[in-house]
Coordinates of C-alpha atoms and ligand atoms in Angstrom, one line a residue:
Chain R
X1 CA 41.2 -24.7 35.8
X2 CA 39.6 -21.3 35.4
X3 CA 43.0 -19.9 34.4
X4 CA 43.5 -22.4 31.7
X5 CA 40.0 -22.1 30.4
X6 CA 40.0 -18.3 30.2
X7 CA 43.5 -18.1 28.7
X8 CA 42.4 -20.7 26.2
X9 CA 39.5 -18.6 25.1
X10 CA 41.8 -15.5 25.0
X11 CA 44.1 -17.5 22.8
X12 CA 41.3 -18.5 20.5
X13 CA 40.1 -14.9 20.2
X14 CA 43.6 -13.6 19.5
X15 CA 44.0 -16.5 17.0
X16 CA 40.8 -15.4 15.2
X17 CA 42.0 -11.8 15.0
X18 CA 45.4 -12.9 13.7
X19 CA 43.6 -15.0 11.1
X20 CA 41.7 -12.0 9.7
X21 CA 45.0 -10.2 9.5
X22 CA 47.2 -13.0 8.1
X23 CA 44.7 -14.4 5.6
X24 CA 44.8 -11.2 3.5
X25 CA 48.5 -10.8 3.9
X26 CA 49.0 -14.4 2.8
X27 CA 46.6 -14.0 -0.2
X28 CA 48.3 -10.9 -1.4
X29 CA 51.8 -12.4 -1.0
X30 CA 50.8 -15.6 -2.8
X31 CA 49.4 -13.7 -5.7
X32 CA 51.6 -10.6 -6.0
X33 CA 54.7 -11.8 -4.2
X34 CA 54.6 -8.6 -2.2
X35 CA 55.0 -8.7 1.5
X36 CA 52.6 -5.9 2.4
X37 CA 54.2 -4.4 5.5
X38 CA 51.4 -1.8 5.7
X39 CA 49.0 -4.6 6.7
X40 CA 49.4 -4.0 10.4
X41 CA 48.7 -0.3 9.8
X42 CA 45.6 -1.1 7.8
X43 CA 44.5 -3.2 10.8
X44 CA 45.0 -0.3 13.1
X45 CA 43.3 2.1 10.7
X46 CA 40.3 -0.2 10.7
X47 CA 40.2 -0.1 14.5
X48 CA 40.4 3.8 14.6
X49 CA 37.7 4.2 11.8
X50 CA 35.5 1.8 13.7
X51 CA 36.0 3.6 17.0
X52 CA 35.4 7.0 15.4
X53 CA 32.2 5.7 13.8
X54 CA 31.0 4.3 17.1
X55 CA 31.8 7.6 18.8
X56 CA 29.9 9.4 16.1
X57 CA 26.8 7.4 17.1
X58 CA 26.8 4.5 14.6
X59 CA 26.1 1.1 16.0
X60 CA 28.9 -1.4 16.3
X61 CA 28.0 -3.5 13.3
X62 CA 27.5 -0.6 10.9
X63 CA 30.8 0.8 12.2
X64 CA 32.6 -2.5 11.5
X65 CA 31.1 -2.6 8.0
X66 CA 32.1 0.9 7.3
X67 CA 35.6 0.4 8.6
X68 CA 36.1 -2.7 6.5
X69 CA 34.9 -0.9 3.4
X70 CA 37.0 2.2 4.1
X71 CA 40.1 0.2 4.6
X72 CA 39.3 -1.9 1.6
X73 CA 39.1 1.3 -0.5
X74 CA 42.4 2.6 1.0
X75 CA 44.0 -0.8 0.0
X76 CA 42.6 -0.5 -3.5
X77 CA 44.0 3.0 -3.9
X78 CA 47.4 1.8 -2.7
X79 CA 47.4 -1.0 -5.2
X80 CA 46.1 0.9 -8.2
X81 CA 48.1 4.2 -7.8
X82 CA 51.3 3.2 -6.0
X83 CA 52.1 -0.5 -6.1
X84 CA 51.0 -0.7 -9.8
X85 CA 53.8 1.7 -10.8
X86 CA 56.4 -0.5 -9.3
X87 CA 55.1 -3.7 -10.9
X88 CA 57.5 -6.5 -11.1
X89 CA 60.0 -4.8 -8.8
X90 CA 59.6 -6.6 -5.5
X91 CA 62.0 -4.8 -3.3
X92 CA 60.8 -1.3 -4.1
X93 CA 57.3 -2.5 -3.6
X94 CA 58.0 -3.9 -0.1
X95 CA 59.8 -0.6 0.8
X96 CA 56.8 1.3 -0.4
X97 CA 54.5 -0.6 1.9
X98 CA 56.9 0.0 4.8
X99 CA 56.8 3.7 4.1
X100 CA 53.0 3.6 3.9
X101 CA 52.9 1.8 7.2
X102 CA 54.7 4.8 8.8
X103 CA 52.5 7.3 7.0
X104 CA 49.3 5.6 8.1
X105 CA 50.5 5.3 11.7
X106 CA 51.5 8.9 11.9
X107 CA 48.2 10.0 10.3
X108 CA 46.3 8.0 12.9
X109 CA 48.4 9.6 15.7
X110 CA 47.7 13.0 14.3
X111 CA 43.9 12.5 14.0
X112 CA 43.2 10.4 17.1
X113 CA 46.0 11.4 19.4
X114 CA 48.3 9.2 21.5
X115 CA 45.9 7.9 24.3
X116 CA 44.8 4.3 24.2
X117 CA 41.0 4.1 23.7
X118 CA 38.6 1.3 24.3
X119 CA 36.1 0.3 21.7
X120 CA 33.1 -0.9 23.6
X121 CA 31.7 -4.3 22.4
X122 CA 28.2 -4.3 21.0
X123 CA 25.4 -4.3 23.6
X124 CA 24.2 -7.8 22.8
X125 CA 27.7 -9.4 23.2
X126 CA 28.6 -7.9 26.6
X127 CA 28.9 -10.2 29.7
X128 CA 29.8 -13.8 29.8
X129 CA 28.4 -17.2 29.2
X130 CA 28.5 -19.4 32.3
X131 CA 29.4 -23.0 32.0
X132 CA 29.5 -24.5 35.6
X133 CA 32.1 -22.6 37.4
X134 CA 33.6 -21.1 34.3
X135 CA 32.7 -17.8 32.7
X136 CA 33.4 -17.1 29.0
X137 CA 33.2 -13.6 27.8
X138 CA 30.5 -13.6 25.0
X139 CA 32.5 -11.2 22.8
X140 CA 35.5 -13.4 22.6
X141 CA 33.4 -16.4 21.7
X142 CA 31.9 -14.3 19.0
X143 CA 35.3 -13.2 17.6
X144 CA 36.3 -16.8 17.4
X145 CA 33.1 -17.8 15.6
X146 CA 33.4 -14.8 13.2
X147 CA 36.9 -15.8 12.2
X148 CA 35.8 -19.3 11.5
X149 CA 32.9 -18.0 9.4
X150 CA 35.3 -15.8 7.5
X151 CA 37.7 -18.7 7.0
X152 CA 34.9 -20.8 5.5
X153 CA 33.7 -18.0 3.3
X154 CA 37.2 -17.4 2.0
X155 CA 37.7 -21.1 1.4
X156 CA 34.5 -21.2 -0.6
X157 CA 35.5 -18.1 -2.5
X158 CA 38.9 -19.5 -3.4
X159 CA 38.0 -23.2 -4.0
X160 CA 34.5 -23.0 -5.3
X161 CA 34.1 -19.9 -7.5
X162 CA 35.3 -19.0 -11.0
X163 CA 37.1 -15.9 -9.6
X164 CA 38.8 -18.1 -7.0
X165 CA 40.0 -20.5 -9.7
X166 CA 41.4 -17.5 -11.5
X167 CA 43.3 -16.5 -8.4
X168 CA 44.7 -20.0 -8.0
X169 CA 45.7 -20.1 -11.6
X170 CA 47.5 -16.8 -11.3
X171 CA 49.3 -18.0 -8.1
X172 CA 50.3 -21.2 -10.0
X173 CA 51.6 -19.4 -13.1
X174 CA 50.8 -15.7 -13.5
X175 CA 52.1 -15.3 -17.1
X176 CA 50.2 -18.3 -18.3
X177 CA 47.0 -17.1 -16.6
X178 CA 47.4 -13.8 -18.5
X179 CA 48.0 -15.7 -21.7
X180 CA 44.5 -17.2 -21.5
X181 CA 42.9 -13.8 -21.0
X182 CA 42.8 -13.4 -17.2
X183 CA 43.4 -9.7 -16.3
X184 CA 46.2 -9.7 -13.8
X185 CA 45.5 -6.0 -13.1
X186 CA 41.9 -6.6 -12.1
X187 CA 42.8 -9.6 -9.9
X188 CA 45.5 -7.7 -8.1
X189 CA 43.2 -4.9 -7.3
X190 CA 40.4 -7.2 -6.1
X191 CA 42.7 -9.3 -3.9
X192 CA 44.4 -6.3 -2.4
X193 CA 41.0 -4.7 -1.6
X194 CA 39.8 -7.9 -0.1
X195 CA 43.0 -8.4 2.0
X196 CA 42.9 -4.8 3.2
X197 CA 39.2 -5.0 4.1
X198 CA 39.8 -8.1 6.1
X199 CA 42.6 -6.4 8.0
X200 CA 40.3 -3.4 8.7
X201 CA 37.5 -5.7 9.9
X202 CA 40.0 -7.5 12.1
X203 CA 41.0 -4.1 13.5
X204 CA 37.4 -3.2 14.5
X205 CA 36.6 -6.6 15.9
X206 CA 39.9 -6.5 17.8
X207 CA 39.2 -3.1 19.3
X208 CA 37.2 -4.3 22.3
X209 CA 39.8 -6.9 23.1
X210 CA 43.1 -5.2 22.3
X211 CA 41.9 -1.7 22.6
X212 CA 43.0 1.0 20.1
X213 CA 46.3 2.7 20.5
X214 CA 49.3 4.0 18.6
X215 CA 51.6 1.0 18.2
X216 CA 48.8 -1.5 17.7
X217 CA 50.1 -1.9 14.1
X218 CA 53.6 -2.6 15.2
X219 CA 52.3 -5.1 17.8
X220 CA 50.2 -7.0 15.3
X221 CA 52.4 -7.0 12.1
X222 CA 55.2 -9.3 13.5
X223 CA 52.5 -11.7 14.8
X224 CA 50.9 -11.8 11.3
X225 CA 54.3 -12.4 9.7
X226 CA 55.0 -15.2 12.1
X227 CA 51.6 -16.8 11.2
X228 CA 52.4 -16.6 7.5
X229 CA 55.9 -18.0 7.9
X230 CA 54.6 -20.8 10.0
X231 CA 51.6 -21.6 7.9
X232 CA 53.2 -21.1 4.5
X233 CA 52.7 -18.1 2.3
X234 CA 49.6 -18.3 0.0
X235 CA 47.9 -21.0 2.0
X236 CA 44.6 -20.2 3.6
X237 CA 44.6 -23.4 5.7
X238 CA 48.2 -22.5 6.8
X239 CA 47.1 -19.0 7.8
X240 CA 44.2 -20.5 9.8
X241 CA 46.2 -23.1 11.7
X242 CA 49.2 -20.8 12.1
X243 CA 47.0 -18.0 13.5
X244 CA 45.5 -20.2 16.2
X245 CA 48.9 -21.7 17.0
X246 CA 50.4 -18.3 17.5
X247 CA 47.4 -17.2 19.4
X248 CA 48.0 -19.9 21.9
X249 CA 51.7 -19.6 22.1
X250 CA 51.6 -15.8 22.5
X251 CA 48.8 -15.7 25.1
X252 CA 50.2 -18.5 27.3
X253 CA 53.7 -17.1 26.9
X254 CA 52.6 -13.7 28.1
X255 CA 50.6 -15.2 31.0
X256 CA 53.2 -17.7 32.2
X257 CA 56.6 -16.3 31.4
X258 CA 56.1 -12.7 30.3
X259 CA 59.8 -12.0 30.1
X260 CA 60.3 -14.7 27.5
X261 CA 57.0 -14.3 25.6
X262 CA 58.9 -13.3 22.4
X263 CA 61.4 -16.1 22.7
X264 CA 58.7 -18.6 23.1
X265 CA 56.9 -17.1 20.1
X266 CA 59.8 -17.5 17.8
X267 CA 60.9 -20.9 18.9
X268 CA 58.1 -22.8 17.1
X269 CA 58.8 -20.8 14.0
X270 CA 62.5 -21.8 14.0
X271 CA 61.5 -25.4 14.7
X272 CA 59.0 -25.5 11.8
X273 CA 61.3 -23.8 9.4
X274 CA 64.1 -26.2 10.2
X275 CA 61.8 -29.1 9.2
X276 CA 59.6 -27.5 6.5
X277 CA 61.2 -24.4 5.0
X278 CA 58.0 -23.5 3.1
X279 CA 55.9 -23.5 6.3
X280 CA 53.4 -26.1 7.4
X281 CA 51.1 -25.9 4.4
X282 CA 53.2 -23.8 2.0
X283 CA 54.3 -24.9 -1.4
X284 CA 57.3 -23.6 -3.2
X285 CA 56.4 -20.3 -4.8
X286 CA 58.5 -19.6 -7.9
Chain U
X1 CA 43.5 -14.3 -48.5
X2 CA 44.5 -12.1 -45.6
X3 CA 47.5 -12.8 -43.3
X4 CA 46.3 -14.0 -40.0
X5 CA 49.7 -13.2 -38.5
X6 CA 52.4 -11.1 -39.9
X7 CA 55.8 -10.5 -38.3
X8 CA 58.4 -8.1 -39.8
X9 CA 61.9 -7.2 -38.7
X10 CA 61.2 -8.8 -35.3
X11 CA 64.0 -8.6 -32.7
X12 CA 63.5 -10.2 -29.3
X13 CA 66.0 -10.1 -26.4
X14 CA 66.4 -12.1 -23.2
X15 CA 68.1 -9.4 -21.1
X16 CA 71.1 -8.3 -23.2
X17 CA 71.2 -11.4 -25.5
X18 CA 69.4 -11.3 -28.8
X19 CA 67.4 -14.5 -29.2
X20 CA 65.4 -13.5 -32.3
X21 CA 66.9 -11.3 -35.0
X22 CA 65.2 -9.7 -37.9
X23 CA 62.5 -12.3 -38.3
X24 CA 59.9 -12.0 -41.0
X25 CA 57.1 -14.4 -41.0
X26 CA 53.5 -14.7 -42.1
X27 CA 50.7 -17.2 -41.5
X28 CA 47.8 -17.3 -43.9
X29 CA 44.4 -17.7 -42.5
X30 CA 43.3 -21.3 -42.5
X31 CA 46.7 -22.8 -42.9
X32 CA 49.3 -24.5 -40.7
X33 CA 52.7 -22.8 -40.7
X34 CA 55.5 -24.8 -39.1
X35 CA 58.3 -22.9 -37.3
X36 CA 61.3 -25.3 -37.2
X37 CA 64.9 -25.2 -35.9
X38 CA 67.2 -26.8 -33.5
X39 CA 67.1 -26.3 -29.8
X40 CA 67.8 -22.8 -28.9
X41 CA 67.0 -21.5 -32.4
X42 CA 64.5 -19.0 -31.0
X43 CA 61.2 -20.7 -31.7
X44 CA 59.7 -20.4 -28.2
X45 CA 61.0 -16.8 -28.0
X46 CA 59.2 -15.9 -31.2
X47 CA 55.9 -17.5 -30.0
X48 CA 56.3 -15.7 -26.6
X49 CA 56.7 -12.4 -28.3
X50 CA 53.5 -13.0 -30.4
X51 CA 51.6 -13.9 -27.3
X52 CA 52.8 -10.8 -25.4
X53 CA 54.8 -12.7 -22.8
X54 CA 58.0 -11.0 -24.1
X55 CA 58.1 -7.4 -25.4
X56 CA 60.0 -7.3 -28.8
X57 CA 62.9 -4.8 -28.9
X58 CA 62.1 -3.9 -32.5
X59 CA 59.8 -4.8 -35.3
X60 CA 56.1 -5.3 -35.9
X61 CA 53.6 -8.0 -35.2
X62 CA 50.2 -7.7 -36.9
X63 CA 47.2 -9.8 -36.3
X64 CA 44.7 -9.5 -39.1
X65 CA 46.3 -6.2 -39.8
X66 CA 46.2 -4.9 -36.3
X67 CA 49.5 -4.1 -34.6
X68 CA 49.8 -6.0 -31.3
X69 CA 53.5 -5.8 -30.4
X70 CA 52.8 -3.4 -27.6
X71 CA 49.8 -5.2 -26.0
X72 CA 49.9 -7.3 -22.9
X73 CA 49.1 -11.1 -23.0
X74 CA 45.5 -10.8 -21.8
X75 CA 44.7 -8.3 -24.5
X76 CA 46.3 -10.4 -27.2
X77 CA 44.4 -13.5 -26.0
X78 CA 41.2 -11.6 -26.2
X79 CA 41.9 -10.5 -29.7
X80 CA 42.0 -14.2 -30.7
X81 CA 45.5 -15.7 -30.3
X82 CA 45.6 -18.9 -28.3
X83 CA 48.9 -20.1 -26.8
X84 CA 49.7 -23.8 -26.1
X85 CA 53.1 -23.2 -24.5
X86 CA 56.1 -25.4 -24.4
X87 CA 56.0 -27.7 -21.3
X88 CA 52.2 -27.3 -21.3
X89 CA 52.1 -25.1 -18.2
X90 CA 48.8 -26.3 -16.9
X91 CA 47.7 -25.1 -13.5
X92 CA 48.4 -28.0 -11.0
X93 CA 45.9 -26.8 -8.4
X94 CA 43.0 -26.4 -10.8
X95 CA 40.7 -29.2 -11.9
X96 CA 40.3 -30.0 -15.6
X97 CA 36.8 -28.4 -15.6
X98 CA 38.2 -25.2 -13.9
X99 CA 40.8 -24.8 -16.6
X100 CA 38.1 -24.7 -19.2
X101 CA 35.9 -22.5 -17.1
X102 CA 38.4 -19.7 -16.5
X103 CA 39.6 -19.7 -20.0
X104 CA 36.2 -19.8 -21.7
X105 CA 35.4 -16.8 -23.9
X106 CA 32.7 -16.2 -26.5
X107 CA 34.0 -15.9 -30.0
X108 CA 34.1 -12.3 -31.2
X109 CA 34.1 -13.1 -34.9
X110 CA 32.1 -15.3 -37.2
X111 CA 33.6 -18.6 -36.2
X112 CA 33.4 -21.7 -38.3
X113 CA 33.1 -23.6 -35.0
X114 CA 32.4 -22.4 -31.5
X115 CA 34.6 -24.1 -28.9
X116 CA 33.0 -24.7 -25.6
X117 CA 33.5 -27.4 -23.1
X118 CA 31.4 -29.9 -25.0
X119 CA 33.2 -29.2 -28.2
X120 CA 36.7 -29.7 -26.7
X121 CA 35.5 -32.8 -24.9
X122 CA 34.4 -34.3 -28.2
X123 CA 37.9 -33.8 -29.6
X124 CA 39.5 -35.0 -26.3
X125 CA 37.2 -37.6 -24.7
X126 CA 39.8 -38.3 -22.0
X127 CA 39.2 -34.8 -20.6
X128 CA 35.6 -35.6 -20.0
X129 CA 36.5 -38.6 -17.9
X130 CA 39.0 -36.5 -15.9
X131 CA 36.7 -33.5 -15.5
X132 CA 36.9 -33.4 -11.7
X133 CA 40.5 -34.3 -11.4
X134 CA 43.3 -31.9 -10.5
X135 CA 45.4 -31.1 -13.6
X136 CA 48.6 -31.8 -11.6
X137 CA 47.6 -35.5 -11.4
X138 CA 47.1 -36.0 -15.1
X139 CA 49.5 -37.9 -17.3
X140 CA 51.7 -35.9 -19.7
X141 CA 49.5 -36.7 -22.7
X142 CA 46.4 -35.6 -20.8
X143 CA 48.0 -32.4 -19.7
X144 CA 48.9 -31.7 -23.3
X145 CA 45.3 -32.3 -24.4
X146 CA 44.2 -30.0 -21.6
X147 CA 46.7 -27.3 -22.6
X148 CA 45.2 -27.4 -26.2
X149 CA 41.7 -27.5 -24.9
X150 CA 42.4 -24.5 -22.6
X151 CA 43.6 -22.5 -25.6
X152 CA 40.6 -23.6 -27.8
X153 CA 37.9 -22.5 -25.4
X154 CA 39.3 -18.9 -25.7
X155 CA 38.0 -19.3 -29.2
X156 CA 41.1 -18.2 -31.0
X157 CA 41.5 -17.3 -34.6
X158 CA 45.0 -18.6 -34.6
X159 CA 46.6 -21.2 -32.3
X160 CA 50.3 -21.1 -31.4
X161 CA 51.4 -24.7 -30.6
X162 CA 54.9 -25.1 -29.0
X163 CA 56.1 -28.6 -29.2
X164 CA 52.9 -30.4 -28.6
X165 CA 54.5 -33.8 -29.0
X166 CA 57.4 -33.2 -26.6
X167 CA 57.9 -36.0 -24.1
X168 CA 54.8 -38.0 -25.1
X169 CA 54.6 -41.7 -25.8
X170 CA 54.2 -42.6 -29.6
X171 CA 50.6 -43.7 -29.2
X172 CA 49.7 -40.4 -27.5
X173 CA 51.6 -38.4 -30.1
X174 CA 49.4 -39.8 -32.8
X175 CA 46.3 -39.0 -30.7
X176 CA 47.4 -35.4 -30.3
X177 CA 48.4 -35.3 -34.0
X178 CA 44.9 -36.5 -35.0
X179 CA 43.4 -33.7 -32.9
X180 CA 45.6 -31.1 -34.6
X181 CA 44.6 -32.5 -38.0
X182 CA 41.0 -32.2 -37.0
X183 CA 41.5 -28.5 -35.9
X184 CA 43.1 -27.8 -39.3
X185 CA 40.2 -29.5 -41.1
X186 CA 38.0 -27.1 -39.2
X187 CA 39.8 -24.2 -40.8
X188 CA 41.7 -23.0 -37.7
X189 CA 45.0 -21.2 -38.5
X190 CA 47.9 -22.7 -36.7
X191 CA 51.5 -21.7 -36.0
X192 CA 53.3 -25.0 -35.1
X193 CA 56.7 -25.5 -33.4
X194 CA 57.6 -29.1 -33.4
X195 CA 60.8 -31.1 -33.2
X196 CA 59.3 -34.3 -34.6
X197 CA 60.0 -33.3 -38.2
X198 CA 57.9 -36.1 -39.9
X199 CA 55.0 -35.0 -37.8
X200 CA 55.5 -31.3 -38.5
X201 CA 55.9 -31.9 -42.2
X202 CA 52.7 -34.0 -42.3
X203 CA 50.7 -31.2 -40.7
X204 CA 52.2 -28.1 -42.2
X205 CA 51.5 -26.2 -45.4
X206 CA 54.3 -23.7 -45.1
X207 CA 57.6 -24.0 -43.2
X208 CA 60.0 -21.5 -41.8
X209 CA 63.4 -22.6 -40.5
X210 CA 65.2 -20.7 -37.8
X211 CA 68.8 -20.9 -36.9
X212 CA 70.4 -18.8 -34.2
X213 CA 67.4 -16.5 -34.1
X214 CA 67.4 -15.9 -37.9
X215 CA 65.2 -17.2 -40.7
X216 CA 67.4 -19.4 -42.9
X217 CA 64.8 -21.0 -45.1
X218 CA 61.2 -20.7 -46.0
X219 CA 59.0 -22.6 -48.4
X220 CA 56.3 -25.2 -48.6
X221 CA 56.4 -28.4 -46.7
X222 CA 56.9 -30.8 -49.6
X223 CA 60.0 -28.8 -50.7
X224 CA 61.5 -29.1 -47.3
X225 CA 60.7 -32.8 -47.1
X226 CA 62.5 -33.2 -50.4
X227 CA 65.7 -31.5 -49.2
X228 CA 67.8 -33.9 -47.1
X229 CA 70.7 -31.4 -46.9
X230 CA 68.5 -28.7 -45.4
X231 CA 67.0 -31.0 -42.9
X232 CA 70.4 -32.3 -41.9
X233 CA 72.0 -28.9 -41.7
X234 CA 69.3 -27.0 -39.7
X235 CA 67.2 -29.6 -38.1
X236 CA 69.6 -32.4 -37.3
X237 CA 67.6 -35.0 -39.1
X238 CA 69.7 -37.7 -40.7
Ligands
ADP1 N1 64.5 -17.0 -20.0 C1 65.6 -16.9 -20.7 N2 66.6 -16.2 -20.3 C2 67.8 -16.0 -21.0 N3 68.0 -16.7 -22.2 C3 67.0 -17.4 -22.7 C4 65.7 -17.6 -22.0 N4 64.9 -18.4 -22.7 C5 65.6 -18.7 -23.8 N5 66.9 -18.1 -23.8 C6 67.9 -18.2 -24.9 O1 67.3 -17.7 -26.1 C7 67.6 -18.6 -27.2 C8 66.4 -19.1 -27.8 O2 65.7 -19.9 -27.0 P1 64.3 -20.5 -27.3 O3 63.5 -19.5 -28.0 O4 63.8 -21.1 -26.1 O5 64.7 -21.6 -28.4 P2 63.8 -22.8 -29.0 O6 62.4 -22.7 -28.5 O7 64.0 -22.7 -30.4 O8 64.5 -24.1 -28.5 C9 68.5 -19.7 -26.6 O9 69.9 -19.3 -26.8 C10 68.2 -19.7 -25.2 O10 69.3 -20.1 -24.4
MG2 MG1 61.4 -24.1 -27.3

């Protein structure tokens, strides 16, 4: 019982982190048709910036805010000065993001070294909540709640605001959206910044659970890709459900059959794609 | 009267194939110019080049004297060119109200009439009833009305209409035609592409006929209506 309960909470916490990572990836892909392979590196960069800020004496929440902003700015610079130059050429764009992933990973290694480091959770979220015989770490509960809050916030942004309607219009038909005066360039920058900031925030919030180490990017990116393939590119709901699904499959796979964790991870994806090639909630993107 | 739109020596390609060759055209302010021709003549290509969706290979496009052939579609829209594209191209995941909200733009010139949501809903009362509905669930006629309304709320000085009657039931066609007539009466300049020749001739002041990407005839609408040979040869009307 205790095993199932605590692994379930671990799954929910990992699912929450994956959602923060995959939501931005999915938004960027839906709008710009670019698979941003630097997304895992941005997650890791967020974790390191958050860690460095905490080590410099900032409190956890300020560090998280700072990391999200910093990674958002890095994302904005990547979009405006690099991706922009390759506009409309998808393959070079994807290769560029792959190159950037390596550069960011190496830069982190250079600055912060190769040893894994733990980012301590904030004071007020240490310890566990007891429910009868079961103990649930407070911080993991918080991560799950935070990801739900972010999910609702993003949903409101996309579905209920004018800028969200512009994003949906551009995902539906980019050229037509431009022909009614919507600036594609401004939308691209805004969405790329937002996606990067979410990845960075995910990195900081993930720090106390996953710890911070070289290779964190390469561990997270495939999971995020799986989430997006499962849920359907461009779909927020798909990213949410896919993230929690992968969170459970991966956590229980690791705990029960560690040797086959990756096989178990890819099986549901193959099954879903065989039935719904655009993912669970995806629609055909032209 | 100034030319609202002036094209000269326009060449537009799709990849390596030339779809529009050496086209000259002008639309006077406050008039309806019909651009006619068989399927594949290059009408949509011409409108796409004006709206900035395709970059012309050669030639000039001037809008009230200002060269616009190098501008992107958002800049061209903001200068005052409204596109109602072939096939309507409404956004299926947006509601009717959202279409008007994201396209709305204050007029940047002394407009005879300011187009806001109320004004377009007056012309198309069906859109008022459907305000909260997703555009993807509208009928073809309603989608066409929405496409026109979406272009109007950008407060254009000229409207590019690409086959507004395509695929619509006769009763809806006359509803859309009445709306276009009302826009014309309001003094809006219109460049109209339409395969329904009687409809086009009833709305147009001037006509330009394209064939294989080249202008083969131009003149006023009554003259074209009185030339059965021309209609037969280039427009397939018997
Ligand atoms: N996207 C495209 N790619 C390649 N060729 C195209 C494309 N669109 C149109 N064409 C070609 O350009 C020519 C003009 O097409 P179009 O402007 O759509 O004609 P119209 O609107 O008069 O029916 C046609 O021969 C058509 O086959
Ligand atoms: Mg056409």
